[in-house]
Amino acid sequence: MTTGLPGSPFPLGATAGDGGTNFAAASEVAAGLTLCLFDDSGKESQVPMTDYDAGVWHTFVPGVGAGQAYGFRAQGPYDPARGIRCNPAKLLLDPYARAVSGTVTSNPDVLGYVGSNPDTPSDADSAADVPRSLVVDPSSYRWSDRGPLRRPYADTVIYEVHVKGFTMRHPDVPAALRGTYAGLAHEAATSYLTGLGVTAVELLPVHELVPEGWLTGRGLTNYWGYNTIGFFAPAQRYSSQVRAGRPGGQVGEFKAMVDALHAAGLEVILDVVFNHSAEGNELGPTLCFRGLDNPAYYRLDDGDPRHYYDTTGTGNSLNTGDPRTLQLIMDSLRYWLTEMRVDGFRFDLAATLARQEGGFDTTSAFFDLVSQDPVVSGAKLIAEPWDVGQTDSYDLGRFPPLWSEWNGRYRDSMRDFWRSHPIGLGEFATRFAGSSDLYGGSRRRPTASVNLVTVHDGFTLRDLVSYNDKHNE
């Protein structure tokens, strides 16, 4: 057992400094939190986090620096009937981890419960089958770019890119870099993009993720990346540094990619998934948020907190009615804008973020926080203005003034026009001229509409005009 010093409750996560690293993690339901440090052989050393302030457990560990692998164990009640699922047998990722190393193995010990009974806690240790958080030195990369490009929406042409898919078969990208951030940073990739006339790349999810168990059980994976577990960590699956045996190298490689794209005049927009996490429903694994503070991070069923309120179709929805979850989202957005220097975000199923009390609400706390934040409010903010809620799930035209929206009406009308369906001249003109019926009433400009025809999910523009069905075998 290692002893730590009191440390500081702020900032959350692992912060390396002179003489050691400060660790801070939030949980109001845990009776205690243990920091677990791992050496290169996987041996675990435990540090009780005995100091607790305003919902945050914290400690300072001398001698610990960048590259240290760690996790948390939460002591406290396991009471699904109250929505609480603490289980010290489960090693938990840091929600604020800047990098992650390792993967989840689909073994029963990653579950917080025994067998088919979610009300009975499992005492099987999960450490051997879950990833580790890594301490990162943010000053290790030296930037060459001069900051955000801040190109007006009216002059913006967005090209959606999957980091692996775009670079994996490019003949001029070196084979060792294909499928990676470094591959996208290569001159062969950036010159192709600028040659198309695009001004921004919108990267499909690059946050650390865990594929769903039902996919891995069939020998498949979540290719698109919409199953986040680390909202501060670049996905290691796209890192040539990690491939080369340098865990944590994904952070510097991602920064270098942004640097190269900016040098080519291309803005970087991240597709972010703040509507759910990779832990699934009550039968899913305990990897991070569930084990730390389940009621704070997830929306639970009011009638039975054993179950999750799901407006995402994934088994859970993040609880944007809780201050801790709102803090996580806002801290993450600021981190990617300031430390990783991206230019904006496209919010997956953004309507879910506005469901503070259940229904879509333009005065929700999330929108209020974004509008008053001096950093986030200046970025490109693009909503996918729908989710799978039981009511008001299609909220096109309802987002606040700072936001632009994927215009699903434009997409559908242009597709119908292309295939000679009788949409009418008025409908075509309204969509083509900026959809004033959607945005004019609230005095939003035509740039509130992001006009799209097709994006991701295995259906390229060429597919759209060539096939009736998807061909993403």
XYZ file of N, CA and C in Angstrom, residues 29-33 72-79 84-92 108-114 118-126 286-288 290-293:
135
model
N -21.389 9.357 -4.439
C -22.026 8.158 -3.877
C -21.016 7.190 -3.282
N -19.743 7.300 -3.678
C -18.731 6.377 -3.166
C -18.402 6.695 -1.711
N -18.163 5.652 -0.930
C -17.715 5.837 0.454
C -16.209 6.018 0.521
N -15.520 5.685 -0.529
C -14.077 5.842 -0.603
C -13.608 5.539 -2.001
N -12.436 6.072 -2.362
C -11.875 5.840 -3.683
C -10.407 5.453 -3.512
N -9.010 3.555 -11.016
C -9.645 3.777 -9.711
C -10.482 2.567 -9.319
N -10.656 2.398 -8.016
C -11.630 1.449 -7.462
C -12.504 2.212 -6.476
N -13.810 2.031 -6.605
C -14.762 2.782 -5.780
C -15.377 1.873 -4.723
N -15.171 2.221 -3.448
C -15.831 1.519 -2.354
C -17.179 2.218 -2.089
N -18.157 1.429 -1.688
C -19.452 2.020 -1.393
C -20.579 1.067 -1.694
N -21.803 1.550 -1.659
C -22.958 0.663 -1.819
C -23.118 0.154 -3.245
N -23.488 -1.106 -3.344
C -23.953 -1.663 -4.605
C -25.446 -1.887 -4.423
N -26.240 -0.949 -4.889
C -27.682 -0.963 -4.640
C -28.416 -0.516 -5.904
N -27.323 2.877 -7.624
C -25.922 2.998 -7.214
C -25.213 1.670 -7.460
N -24.039 1.717 -8.112
C -23.374 0.485 -8.529
C -21.872 0.506 -8.227
N -21.491 0.944 -7.034
C -20.085 0.884 -6.625
C -19.664 -0.576 -6.446
N -18.453 -0.891 -6.885
C -17.945 -2.250 -6.738
C -16.422 -2.200 -6.795
N -15.744 -2.332 -5.652
C -14.279 -2.189 -5.640
C -13.537 -3.274 -6.403
N -14.229 -4.329 -6.812
C -13.576 -5.362 -7.614
C -13.370 -4.911 -9.060
N -13.992 -3.820 -9.441
C -13.923 -3.359 -10.823
C -12.971 -2.173 -10.956
N -11.940 -2.340 -11.792
C -11.010 -1.249 -12.061
C -11.657 -0.280 -13.036
N -11.621 1.009 -12.692
C -12.341 2.016 -13.465
C -11.380 2.975 -14.157
N -16.632 -12.286 -18.239
C -17.653 -11.956 -17.236
C -17.146 -11.037 -16.129
N -15.825 -11.020 -15.872
C -15.353 -10.211 -14.749
C -15.437 -8.704 -15.007
N -15.728 -8.280 -16.252
C -15.905 -6.844 -16.497
C -17.316 -6.392 -16.121
N -18.175 -7.340 -15.791
C -19.538 -7.004 -15.357
C -19.548 -6.755 -13.860
N -20.371 -5.814 -13.435
C -20.445 -5.496 -12.009
C -21.293 -6.458 -11.214
N -21.956 -7.386 -11.883
C -22.900 -8.295 -11.238
C -22.557 -9.743 -11.570
N -23.232 -10.670 -10.892
C -22.978 -12.098 -11.060
C -23.991 -12.719 -12.014
N -28.485 -8.998 -12.080
C -27.857 -7.674 -11.942
C -27.944 -7.086 -10.541
N -28.722 -7.672 -9.646
C -28.836 -7.148 -8.284
C -27.765 -7.692 -7.345
N -26.984 -8.684 -7.797
C -25.956 -9.297 -6.963
C -24.572 -8.881 -7.445
N -23.777 -8.204 -6.600
C -22.471 -7.729 -7.062
C -21.487 -8.860 -7.297
N -20.635 -8.674 -8.281
C -19.586 -9.637 -8.594
C -18.318 -9.267 -7.844
N -17.622 -10.264 -7.281
C -16.356 -10.001 -6.605
C -15.158 -10.407 -7.461
N -15.411 -10.681 -8.757
C -14.323 -11.025 -9.669
C -13.572 -9.757 -10.078
N -12.262 -9.764 -9.913
C -11.444 -8.587 -10.225
C -11.346 -8.413 -11.741
N -11.624 -7.201 -12.209
C -11.656 -6.951 -13.648
C -10.345 -6.404 -14.207
N -18.936 -2.652 -16.386
C -18.598 -1.538 -15.496
C -17.159 -1.140 -15.793
N -17.002 -0.020 -16.512
C -15.691 0.392 -17.002
C -15.242 1.742 -16.464
N -16.207 2.601 -16.103
C -15.839 3.966 -15.744
C -16.969 4.647 -14.976
N -20.236 4.250 -14.638
C -21.200 3.460 -13.878
C -20.683 3.148 -12.479
N -19.400 2.785 -12.385
C -18.840 2.403 -11.101
C -18.486 3.572 -10.214
N -18.262 4.763 -10.814
C -17.918 5.938 -10.015
C -19.146 6.602 -9.415
N -20.111 6.945 -10.264
C -21.307 7.655 -9.777
C -22.416 7.485 -10.800
